[in-house]
PDB file of C-alpha atoms in Angstrom:
ATOM      1  CA  UNK Z   1      -7.912  18.176   3.085  1.00  0.00           C
ATOM      2  CA  UNK Z   2      -9.814  19.130   6.273  1.00  0.00           C
ATOM      3  CA  UNK Z   3     -13.475  18.299   6.865  1.00  0.00           C
ATOM      4  CA  UNK Z   4     -15.414  20.959   4.897  1.00  0.00           C
ATOM      5  CA  UNK Z   5     -17.545  23.564   6.710  1.00  0.00           C
ATOM      6  CA  UNK Z   6     -21.159  22.679   7.453  1.00  0.00           C
ATOM      7  CA  UNK Z   7     -22.695  24.621   4.523  1.00  0.00           C
ATOM      8  CA  UNK Z   8     -20.348  22.874   2.084  1.00  0.00           C
ATOM      9  CA  UNK Z   9     -21.315  19.459   3.451  1.00  0.00           C
ATOM     10  CA  UNK Z  10     -25.015  20.263   3.099  1.00  0.00           C
ATOM     11  CA  UNK Z  11     -24.430  21.621  -0.392  1.00  0.00           C
ATOM     12  CA  UNK Z  12     -22.623  18.401  -1.327  1.00  0.00           C
ATOM     13  CA  UNK Z  13     -25.724  16.431  -0.326  1.00  0.00           C
ATOM     14  CA  UNK Z  14     -27.917  18.628  -2.541  1.00  0.00           C
ATOM     15  CA  UNK Z  15     -25.603  18.101  -5.495  1.00  0.00           C
ATOM     16  CA  UNK Z  16     -25.559  14.316  -5.046  1.00  0.00           C
ATOM     17  CA  UNK Z  17     -29.326  14.094  -4.627  1.00  0.00           C
ATOM     18  CA  UNK Z  18     -30.100  16.077  -7.780  1.00  0.00           C
ATOM     19  CA  UNK Z  19     -27.269  15.395 -10.217  1.00  0.00           C
ATOM     20  CA  UNK Z  20     -28.626  11.999 -11.375  1.00  0.00           C
ATOM     21  CA  UNK Z  21     -31.662  13.787 -12.833  1.00  0.00           C
ATOM     22  CA  UNK Z  22     -30.218  17.178 -13.812  1.00  0.00           C
ATOM     23  CA  UNK Z  23     -27.018  18.549 -15.298  1.00  0.00           C
ATOM     24  CA  UNK Z  24     -24.555  20.638 -13.308  1.00  0.00           C
ATOM     25  CA  UNK Z  25     -25.318  23.843 -15.262  1.00  0.00           C
ATOM     26  CA  UNK Z  26     -29.048  23.560 -14.615  1.00  0.00           C
ATOM     27  CA  UNK Z  27     -28.497  22.926 -10.929  1.00  0.00           C
ATOM     28  CA  UNK Z  28     -26.167  25.921 -10.625  1.00  0.00           C
ATOM     29  CA  UNK Z  29     -28.948  28.109 -11.971  1.00  0.00           C
ATOM     30  CA  UNK Z  30     -31.449  26.498  -9.597  1.00  0.00           C
ATOM     31  CA  UNK Z  31     -29.247  26.890  -6.532  1.00  0.00           C
ATOM     32  CA  UNK Z  32     -28.584  30.539  -7.416  1.00  0.00           C
ATOM     33  CA  UNK Z  33     -32.089  31.654  -8.337  1.00  0.00           C
ATOM     34  CA  UNK Z  34     -34.464  29.656  -6.136  1.00  0.00           C
ATOM     35  CA  UNK Z  35     -35.128  30.967  -2.630  1.00  0.00           C
ATOM     36  CA  UNK Z  36     -35.398  27.406  -1.260  1.00  0.00           C
ATOM     37  CA  UNK Z  37     -31.640  27.024  -1.707  1.00  0.00           C
ATOM     38  CA  UNK Z  38     -30.524  30.526  -0.734  1.00  0.00           C
ATOM     39  CA  UNK Z  39     -29.313  29.455   2.738  1.00  0.00           C
ATOM     40  CA  UNK Z  40     -26.078  28.408   1.017  1.00  0.00           C
ATOM     41  CA  UNK Z  41     -24.065  30.851  -1.101  1.00  0.00           C
ATOM     42  CA  UNK Z  42     -23.060  30.218  -4.738  1.00  0.00           C
ATOM     43  CA  UNK Z  43     -19.423  30.124  -3.601  1.00  0.00           C
ATOM     44  CA  UNK Z  44     -20.229  27.376  -1.101  1.00  0.00           C
ATOM     45  CA  UNK Z  45     -22.099  25.391  -3.766  1.00  0.00           C
ATOM     46  CA  UNK Z  46     -19.067  25.634  -6.027  1.00  0.00           C
ATOM     47  CA  UNK Z  47     -16.767  24.586  -3.189  1.00  0.00           C
ATOM     48  CA  UNK Z  48     -19.018  21.593  -2.553  1.00  0.00           C
ATOM     49  CA  UNK Z  49     -18.989  20.603  -6.223  1.00  0.00           C
ATOM     50  CA  UNK Z  50     -15.197  20.779  -6.334  1.00  0.00           C
ATOM     51  CA  UNK Z  51     -15.018  18.713  -3.134  1.00  0.00           C
ATOM     52  CA  UNK Z  52     -17.273  15.884  -4.353  1.00  0.00           C
ATOM     53  CA  UNK Z  53     -15.261  15.872  -7.563  1.00  0.00           C
ATOM     54  CA  UNK Z  54     -11.937  15.659  -5.702  1.00  0.00           C
ATOM     55  CA  UNK Z  55     -13.158  12.904  -3.376  1.00  0.00           C
ATOM     56  CA  UNK Z  56     -14.581  10.759  -6.178  1.00  0.00           C
ATOM     57  CA  UNK Z  57     -18.240  11.069  -5.173  1.00  0.00           C
ATOM     58  CA  UNK Z  58     -19.112  12.207  -8.693  1.00  0.00           C
ATOM     59  CA  UNK Z  59     -18.013   8.823 -10.017  1.00  0.00           C
ATOM     60  CA  UNK Z  60     -21.030   6.978  -8.578  1.00  0.00           C
ATOM     61  CA  UNK Z  61     -24.043   9.236  -8.739  1.00  0.00           C
ATOM     62  CA  UNK Z  62     -26.482   6.325  -8.863  1.00  0.00           C
ATOM     63  CA  UNK Z  63     -25.365   4.724  -5.614  1.00  0.00           C
ATOM     64  CA  UNK Z  64     -28.137   3.341  -3.438  1.00  0.00           C
ATOM     65  CA  UNK Z  65     -26.466   4.716  -0.302  1.00  0.00           C
ATOM     66  CA  UNK Z  66     -28.167   7.900   0.993  1.00  0.00           C
ATOM     67  CA  UNK Z  67     -26.280  11.042   0.047  1.00  0.00           C
ATOM     68  CA  UNK Z  68     -25.828  12.119   3.674  1.00  0.00           C
ATOM     69  CA  UNK Z  69     -23.982   8.918   4.504  1.00  0.00           C
ATOM     70  CA  UNK Z  70     -21.789   9.085   1.404  1.00  0.00           C
ATOM     71  CA  UNK Z  71     -20.817  12.656   2.252  1.00  0.00           C
ATOM     72  CA  UNK Z  72     -20.053  11.734   5.875  1.00  0.00           C
ATOM     73  CA  UNK Z  73     -17.895   8.786   4.809  1.00  0.00           C
ATOM     74  CA  UNK Z  74     -15.900  10.930   2.380  1.00  0.00           C
ATOM     75  CA  UNK Z  75     -15.498  13.682   4.959  1.00  0.00           C
ATOM     76  CA  UNK Z  76     -13.949  11.164   7.373  1.00  0.00           C
ATOM     77  CA  UNK Z  77     -11.728   9.424   4.799  1.00  0.00           C
ATOM     78  CA  UNK Z  78     -10.468  12.606   3.165  1.00  0.00           C
ATOM     79  CA  UNK Z  79     -10.552  14.794   6.269  1.00  0.00           C
ATOM     80  CA  UNK Z  80      -6.943  14.095   7.297  1.00  0.00           C
ATOM     81  CA  UNK Z  81      -8.077  13.326  10.840  1.00  0.00           C
ATOM     82  CA  UNK Z  82      -5.005  12.227  12.839  1.00  0.00           C
ATOM     83  CA  UNK Z  83      -7.182   9.943  14.981  1.00  0.00           C
ATOM     84  CA  UNK Z  84      -8.669   7.899  12.118  1.00  0.00           C
ATOM     85  CA  UNK Z  85      -5.888   5.236  11.838  1.00  0.00           C
ATOM     86  CA  UNK Z  86      -6.430   4.402  15.537  1.00  0.00           C
ATOM     87  CA  UNK Z  87     -10.198   4.852  15.585  1.00  0.00           C
ATOM     88  CA  UNK Z  88     -10.663   1.233  16.676  1.00  0.00           C
ATOM     89  CA  UNK Z  89      -8.953   2.126  19.973  1.00  0.00           C
ATOM     90  CA  UNK Z  90      -9.888   5.786  20.355  1.00  0.00           C
ATOM     91  CA  UNK Z  91     -13.561   5.652  19.349  1.00  0.00           C
ATOM     92  CA  UNK Z  92     -15.146   2.611  20.961  1.00  0.00           C
ATOM     93  CA  UNK Z  93     -18.623   4.061  21.612  1.00  0.00           C
ATOM     94  CA  UNK Z  94     -20.757   6.893  20.147  1.00  0.00           C
ATOM     95  CA  UNK Z  95     -19.860   8.993  23.218  1.00  0.00           C
ATOM     96  CA  UNK Z  96     -16.210   8.993  22.131  1.00  0.00           C
ATOM     97  CA  UNK Z  97     -16.773  10.460  18.660  1.00  0.00           C
ATOM     98  CA  UNK Z  98     -14.265  13.282  17.989  1.00  0.00           C
ATOM     99  CA  UNK Z  99     -15.513  16.835  17.562  1.00  0.00           C
ATOM    100  CA  UNK Z 100     -14.996  16.971  13.786  1.00  0.00           C
ATOM    101  CA  UNK Z 101     -17.007  13.765  13.308  1.00  0.00           C
ATOM    102  CA  UNK Z 102     -19.791  15.063  15.569  1.00  0.00           C
ATOM    103  CA  UNK Z 103     -19.931  18.345  13.682  1.00  0.00           C
ATOM    104  CA  UNK Z 104     -20.136  16.645  10.296  1.00  0.00           C
ATOM    105  CA  UNK Z 105     -22.813  14.249  11.557  1.00  0.00           C
ATOM    106  CA  UNK Z 106     -24.931  17.061  12.984  1.00  0.00           C
ATOM    107  CA  UNK Z 107     -24.757  19.124   9.797  1.00  0.00           C
ATOM    108  CA  UNK Z 108     -25.836  16.077   7.775  1.00  0.00           C
ATOM    109  CA  UNK Z 109     -28.686  15.077  10.072  1.00  0.00           C
ATOM    110  CA  UNK Z 110     -27.058  11.891  11.367  1.00  0.00           C
ATOM    111  CA  UNK Z 111     -27.412  10.812  14.979  1.00  0.00           C
ATOM    112  CA  UNK Z 112     -24.376   9.942  17.078  1.00  0.00           C
ATOM    113  CA  UNK Z 113     -25.255   6.261  16.811  1.00  0.00           C
ATOM    114  CA  UNK Z 114     -25.571   6.478  13.018  1.00  0.00           C
ATOM    115  CA  UNK Z 115     -22.299   8.396  12.776  1.00  0.00           C
ATOM    116  CA  UNK Z 116     -20.538   5.826  14.962  1.00  0.00           C
ATOM    117  CA  UNK Z 117     -21.752   3.001  12.721  1.00  0.00           C
ATOM    118  CA  UNK Z 118     -20.618   4.842   9.599  1.00  0.00           C
ATOM    119  CA  UNK Z 119     -17.238   5.609  11.157  1.00  0.00           C
ATOM    120  CA  UNK Z 120     -16.695   1.970  12.122  1.00  0.00           C
ATOM    121  CA  UNK Z 121     -17.370   0.904   8.532  1.00  0.00           C
ATOM    122  CA  UNK Z 122     -15.115   3.638   7.149  1.00  0.00           C
ATOM    123  CA  UNK Z 123     -12.252   2.700   9.478  1.00  0.00           C
ATOM    124  CA  UNK Z 124     -12.597  -0.978   8.529  1.00  0.00           C
ATOM    125  CA  UNK Z 125     -12.281  -0.198   4.809  1.00  0.00           C
ATOM    126  CA  UNK Z 126      -9.376   2.199   5.295  1.00  0.00           C
ATOM    127  CA  UNK Z 127      -7.566  -0.186   7.645  1.00  0.00           C
ATOM    128  CA  UNK Z 128      -7.991  -3.148   5.284  1.00  0.00           C
ATOM    129  CA  UNK Z 129      -6.672  -1.150   2.322  1.00  0.00           C
ATOM    130  CA  UNK Z 130      -3.737   0.176   4.323  1.00  0.00           C
ATOM    131  CA  UNK Z 131      -2.818  -3.248   5.706  1.00  0.00           C
ATOM    132  CA  UNK Z 132      -2.877  -4.738   2.226  1.00  0.00           C
ATOM    133  CA  UNK Z 133      -0.662  -1.987   0.782  1.00  0.00           C
ATOM    134  CA  UNK Z 134       1.780  -1.899   3.695  1.00  0.00           C
ATOM    135  CA  UNK Z 135       1.814  -5.679   4.024  1.00  0.00           C
ATOM    136  CA  UNK Z 136       2.791  -6.190   0.400  1.00  0.00           C
ATOM    137  CA  UNK Z 137       5.535  -3.563   0.677  1.00  0.00           C
ATOM    138  CA  UNK Z 138       6.880  -5.145   3.857  1.00  0.00           C
ATOM    139  CA  UNK Z 139       7.041  -8.631   2.347  1.00  0.00           C
ATOM    140  CA  UNK Z 140       8.997  -7.385  -0.657  1.00  0.00           C
ATOM    141  CA  UNK Z 141      11.330  -5.355   1.538  1.00  0.00           C
ATOM    142  CA  UNK Z 142      12.069  -8.388   3.705  1.00  0.00           C
ATOM    143  CA  UNK Z 143      12.681 -10.599   0.670  1.00  0.00           C
ATOM    144  CA  UNK Z 144      15.179  -8.067  -0.685  1.00  0.00           C
ATOM    145  CA  UNK Z 145      16.946  -7.749   2.678  1.00  0.00           C
ATOM    146  CA  UNK Z 146      17.304 -11.524   2.963  1.00  0.00           C
ATOM    147  CA  UNK Z 147      18.562 -11.883  -0.597  1.00  0.00           C
ATOM    148  CA  UNK Z 148      21.388  -9.361  -0.115  1.00  0.00           C
ATOM    149  CA  UNK Z 149      22.241 -10.330   3.480  1.00  0.00           C
ATOM    150  CA  UNK Z 150      22.318 -14.140   3.459  1.00  0.00           C
ATOM    151  CA  UNK Z 151      23.912 -16.987   1.557  1.00  0.00           C
ATOM    152  CA  UNK Z 152      20.552 -18.776   1.570  1.00  0.00           C
ATOM    153  CA  UNK Z 153      18.046 -19.339  -1.204  1.00  0.00           C
ATOM    154  CA  UNK Z 154      15.039 -17.095  -0.609  1.00  0.00           C
ATOM    155  CA  UNK Z 155      11.613 -18.120  -1.856  1.00  0.00           C
ATOM    156  CA  UNK Z 156       8.692 -15.668  -1.687  1.00  0.00           C
ATOM    157  CA  UNK Z 157       5.999 -18.348  -1.540  1.00  0.00           C
ATOM    158  CA  UNK Z 158       3.171 -15.882  -0.788  1.00  0.00           C
ATOM    159  CA  UNK Z 159       3.665 -14.435  -4.273  1.00  0.00           C
ATOM    160  CA  UNK Z 160       2.055 -17.516  -5.774  1.00  0.00           C
ATOM    161  CA  UNK Z 161       0.055 -19.133  -2.941  1.00  0.00           C
ATOM    162  CA  UNK Z 162      -1.454 -18.026   0.362  1.00  0.00           C
ATOM    163  CA  UNK Z 163      -1.971 -21.568   1.613  1.00  0.00           C
ATOM    164  CA  UNK Z 164       1.441 -22.175   3.183  1.00  0.00           C
ATOM    165  CA  UNK Z 165       0.732 -20.340   6.424  1.00  0.00           C
ATOM    166  CA  UNK Z 166       3.861 -18.219   5.929  1.00  0.00           C
ATOM    167  CA  UNK Z 167       5.193 -15.770   3.323  1.00  0.00           C
ATOM    168  CA  UNK Z 168       8.910 -16.421   2.850  1.00  0.00           C
ATOM    169  CA  UNK Z 169      10.981 -19.600   2.894  1.00  0.00           C
ATOM    170  CA  UNK Z 170      14.697 -19.332   3.737  1.00  0.00           C
ATOM    171  CA  UNK Z 171      16.647 -22.351   2.484  1.00  0.00           C
ATOM    172  CA  UNK Z 172      20.117 -22.381   4.047  1.00  0.00           C
ATOM    173  CA  UNK Z 173      22.686 -25.146   4.443  1.00  0.00           C
ATOM    174  CA  UNK Z 174      22.726 -24.659   8.203  1.00  0.00           C
ATOM    175  CA  UNK Z 175      19.075 -24.031   8.866  1.00  0.00           C
ATOM    176  CA  UNK Z 176      15.804 -23.340   7.063  1.00  0.00           C
ATOM    177  CA  UNK Z 177      13.135 -20.881   8.192  1.00  0.00           C
ATOM    178  CA  UNK Z 178       9.533 -20.164   7.295  1.00  0.00           C
ATOM    179  CA  UNK Z 179       8.785 -16.490   7.898  1.00  0.00           C
ATOM    180  CA  UNK Z 180       5.359 -14.936   8.257  1.00  0.00           C
ATOM    181  CA  UNK Z 181       5.800 -11.199   7.645  1.00  0.00           C
ATOM    182  CA  UNK Z 182       3.680  -8.498   9.283  1.00  0.00           C
ATOM    183  CA  UNK Z 183       4.324  -4.863   8.479  1.00  0.00           C
ATOM    184  CA  UNK Z 184       3.563  -1.487  10.033  1.00  0.00           C
ATOM    185  CA  UNK Z 185       4.393   2.175   9.520  1.00  0.00           C
ATOM    186  CA  UNK Z 186       3.597   3.109  13.123  1.00  0.00           C
ATOM    187  CA  UNK Z 187       6.181   3.605  15.854  1.00  0.00           C
ATOM    188  CA  UNK Z 188       4.018   3.457  18.954  1.00  0.00           C
ATOM    189  CA  UNK Z 189       1.728   0.583  18.069  1.00  0.00           C
ATOM    190  CA  UNK Z 190       2.299  -2.882  16.611  1.00  0.00           C
ATOM    191  CA  UNK Z 191      -0.921  -4.681  15.736  1.00  0.00           C
ATOM    192  CA  UNK Z 192      -0.795  -7.922  13.761  1.00  0.00           C
ATOM    193  CA  UNK Z 193      -3.640  -9.988  12.365  1.00  0.00           C
ATOM    194  CA  UNK Z 194      -3.058 -13.713  12.473  1.00  0.00           C
ATOM    195  CA  UNK Z 195      -5.157 -16.186  10.519  1.00  0.00           C
ATOM    196  CA  UNK Z 196      -6.124 -19.608  11.848  1.00  0.00           C
ATOM    197  CA  UNK Z 197      -3.997 -21.217   9.140  1.00  0.00           C
ATOM    198  CA  UNK Z 198      -0.956 -19.134  10.139  1.00  0.00           C
ATOM    199  CA  UNK Z 199      -1.432 -19.993  13.811  1.00  0.00           C
ATOM    200  CA  UNK Z 200      -1.866 -23.712  13.192  1.00  0.00           C
ATOM    201  CA  UNK Z 201       1.185 -23.672  10.925  1.00  0.00           C
ATOM    202  CA  UNK Z 202       3.147 -22.118  13.798  1.00  0.00           C
ATOM    203  CA  UNK Z 203       1.992 -24.887  16.132  1.00  0.00           C
ATOM    204  CA  UNK Z 204       3.110 -27.753  13.884  1.00  0.00           C
ATOM    205  CA  UNK Z 205       6.093 -26.217  12.054  1.00  0.00           C
ATOM    206  CA  UNK Z 206       9.240 -25.680  14.174  1.00  0.00           C
ATOM    207  CA  UNK Z 207      10.767 -23.519  11.422  1.00  0.00           C
ATOM    208  CA  UNK Z 208       7.883 -21.001  11.462  1.00  0.00           C
ATOM    209  CA  UNK Z 209       8.604 -17.482  12.780  1.00  0.00           C
ATOM    210  CA  UNK Z 210       6.559 -14.275  12.921  1.00  0.00           C
ATOM    211  CA  UNK Z 211       8.631 -11.331  11.696  1.00  0.00           C
ATOM    212  CA  UNK Z 212       7.555  -7.703  12.080  1.00  0.00           C
ATOM    213  CA  UNK Z 213       8.844  -5.094   9.625  1.00  0.00           C
ATOM    214  CA  UNK Z 214       8.593  -1.420  10.411  1.00  0.00           C
ATOM    215  CA  UNK Z 215       8.493   0.766   7.308  1.00  0.00           C
ATOM    216  CA  UNK Z 216       8.990   4.496   6.895  1.00  0.00           C
ATOM    217  CA  UNK Z 217       6.233   6.650   5.387  1.00  0.00           C
ATOM    218  CA  UNK Z 218       7.908   6.032   2.017  1.00  0.00           C
ATOM    219  CA  UNK Z 219       7.709   2.263   2.677  1.00  0.00           C
ATOM    220  CA  UNK Z 220      11.432   1.732   3.229  1.00  0.00           C
ATOM    221  CA  UNK Z 221      12.426  -0.825   5.913  1.00  0.00           C
ATOM    222  CA  UNK Z 222      13.537   0.802   9.163  1.00  0.00           C
ATOM    223  CA  UNK Z 223      13.442  -2.050  11.689  1.00  0.00           C
ATOM    224  CA  UNK Z 224      12.910  -5.808  11.765  1.00  0.00           C
ATOM    225  CA  UNK Z 225      12.034  -7.936  14.778  1.00  0.00           C
ATOM    226  CA  UNK Z 226      10.792 -11.408  15.656  1.00  0.00           C
ATOM    227  CA  UNK Z 227       7.719 -12.021  17.827  1.00  0.00           C
ATOM    228  CA  UNK Z 228       8.355 -15.026  20.113  1.00  0.00           C
ATOM    229  CA  UNK Z 229       6.103 -17.987  19.420  1.00  0.00           C
ATOM    230  CA  UNK Z 230       5.568 -18.570  23.124  1.00  0.00           C
ATOM    231  CA  UNK Z 231       4.073 -15.094  23.472  1.00  0.00           C
ATOM    232  CA  UNK Z 232       1.792 -15.636  20.461  1.00  0.00           C
ATOM    233  CA  UNK Z 233       0.551 -18.961  21.804  1.00  0.00           C
ATOM    234  CA  UNK Z 234      -0.276 -17.353  25.152  1.00  0.00           C
ATOM    235  CA  UNK Z 235      -2.396 -14.630  23.507  1.00  0.00           C
ATOM    236  CA  UNK Z 236      -4.234 -16.621  20.849  1.00  0.00           C
ATOM    237  CA  UNK Z 237      -7.940 -17.366  21.427  1.00  0.00           C
ATOM    238  CA  UNK Z 238      -9.271 -20.871  21.988  1.00  0.00           C
ATOM    239  CA  UNK Z 239     -12.418 -22.490  20.592  1.00  0.00           C
ATOM    240  CA  UNK Z 240     -14.932 -22.860  23.428  1.00  0.00           C
ATOM    241  CA  UNK Z 241     -16.956 -25.630  21.811  1.00  0.00           C
ATOM    242  CA  UNK Z 242     -17.163 -27.861  18.743  1.00  0.00           C
ATOM    243  CA  UNK Z 243     -19.773 -25.492  17.293  1.00  0.00           C
ATOM    244  CA  UNK Z 244     -17.568 -22.399  17.243  1.00  0.00           C
ATOM    245  CA  UNK Z 245     -14.194 -21.770  15.631  1.00  0.00           C
ATOM    246  CA  UNK Z 246     -12.086 -18.635  15.401  1.00  0.00           C
ATOM    247  CA  UNK Z 247     -10.645 -17.918  11.949  1.00  0.00           C
ATOM    248  CA  UNK Z 248      -8.497 -14.844  12.630  1.00  0.00           C
ATOM    249  CA  UNK Z 249      -7.370 -12.798  15.599  1.00  0.00           C
ATOM    250  CA  UNK Z 250      -5.764  -9.455  16.318  1.00  0.00           C
ATOM    251  CA  UNK Z 251      -2.668  -9.258  18.502  1.00  0.00           C
ATOM    252  CA  UNK Z 252      -1.557  -5.944  20.017  1.00  0.00           C
ATOM    253  CA  UNK Z 253       2.137  -6.517  20.690  1.00  0.00           C
ATOM    254  CA  UNK Z 254       3.631  -4.595  23.667  1.00  0.00           C
ATOM    255  CA  UNK Z 255       6.897  -2.696  22.995  1.00  0.00           C
ATOM    256  CA  UNK Z 256       9.091  -5.061  25.022  1.00  0.00           C
ATOM    257  CA  UNK Z 257       8.016  -8.244  23.238  1.00  0.00           C
ATOM    258  CA  UNK Z 258       9.639  -7.997  19.758  1.00  0.00           C
ATOM    259  CA  UNK Z 259      13.213  -9.339  19.556  1.00  0.00           C
ATOM    260  CA  UNK Z 260      15.367  -7.209  17.195  1.00  0.00           C
ATOM    261  CA  UNK Z 261      16.487  -8.971  14.017  1.00  0.00           C
ATOM    262  CA  UNK Z 262      15.700 -12.543  12.967  1.00  0.00           C
ATOM    263  CA  UNK Z 263      17.731 -14.850  15.239  1.00  0.00           C
ATOM    264  CA  UNK Z 264      16.730 -18.013  13.358  1.00  0.00           C
ATOM    265  CA  UNK Z 265      18.610 -16.897  10.218  1.00  0.00           C
ATOM    266  CA  UNK Z 266      21.694 -15.632  12.057  1.00  0.00           C
ATOM    267  CA  UNK Z 267      23.914 -18.488  10.841  1.00  0.00           C
ATOM    268  CA  UNK Z 268      23.045 -17.730   7.226  1.00  0.00           C
ATOM    269  CA  UNK Z 269      23.895 -14.016   7.419  1.00  0.00           C
ATOM    270  CA  UNK Z 270      26.939 -12.815   5.508  1.00  0.00           C
ATOM    271  CA  UNK Z 271      29.593 -10.507   6.919  1.00  0.00           C
ATOM    272  CA  UNK Z 272      27.952  -7.563   5.190  1.00  0.00           C
ATOM    273  CA  UNK Z 273      24.429  -8.371   6.350  1.00  0.00           C
ATOM    274  CA  UNK Z 274      22.010  -5.554   7.036  1.00  0.00           C
ATOM    275  CA  UNK Z 275      21.919  -4.348  10.630  1.00  0.00           C
ATOM    276  CA  UNK Z 276      18.141  -4.751  10.439  1.00  0.00           C
ATOM    277  CA  UNK Z 277      18.523  -8.543  10.336  1.00  0.00           C
ATOM    278  CA  UNK Z 278      21.347  -9.158  12.824  1.00  0.00           C
ATOM    279  CA  UNK Z 279      19.657  -7.415  15.735  1.00  0.00           C
ATOM    280  CA  UNK Z 280      21.877  -4.322  15.773  1.00  0.00           C
ATOM    281  CA  UNK Z 281      18.912  -2.063  15.038  1.00  0.00           C
ATOM    282  CA  UNK Z 282      16.484  -1.910  17.935  1.00  0.00           C
ATOM    283  CA  UNK Z 283      12.716  -2.058  17.540  1.00  0.00           C
ATOM    284  CA  UNK Z 284      10.845   0.051  16.506  1.00  0.00           C
ATOM    285  CA  UNK Z 285      13.782   1.625  14.681  1.00  0.00           C
TER     286      UNK Z 285
END
């Protein structure tokens, strides 16, 4: 749903501020009869009530977060803004706030700086949720591809422990591999988050490989590629002193870096192996 018009956003704030102390029927009568609230029409009040119901704002009426900020957050999350998934790159300062975010902020009495802070928090929550959902789907998809395409024993170790530093173990007679899976649904951007444990496992484990899985919007695998360890090592941060230590890092992988397929399991592939694993399908699919 698009970001609601300004009167609907302001009406949503009035609902959220007053509902904890009054019922909806009483507030409808107040908003209709009292001149203090006549700047917004009854239709707009009803649209606002339906919107806060649809977005889940009615589920936590006693939140300690100011109503204006809750309404702004919901407007961004549920506003279907095409720029939101890449807000970390597109909106780096308050001056770069998109027009729909600026309009919502102005109607709710938020400054550009306040809106930028709210947007950063919103993007972080949305991105974390999306990465978790897409990451889990990508791991399972890769496990299934390996099981039907190799004569190896496949062990999804991340399903029962996150301490290995990788997600999938491939046990083959010719060669074993430890695969760390990173998934995306985007075509034009591959961003992976690498933990310190995953990086240190890469450094000491010659069988470790970083595998990227591109999924369709319905979370079906469309391309698989391997990120060279030499490239990862060249991009990873370094601790500058004994008093500071990085625990995770973000890697933005250029289009020419991923190697299609998973070369380290090539000898274990069967004659009917998926083209996603043998390198026949180019990245990003």
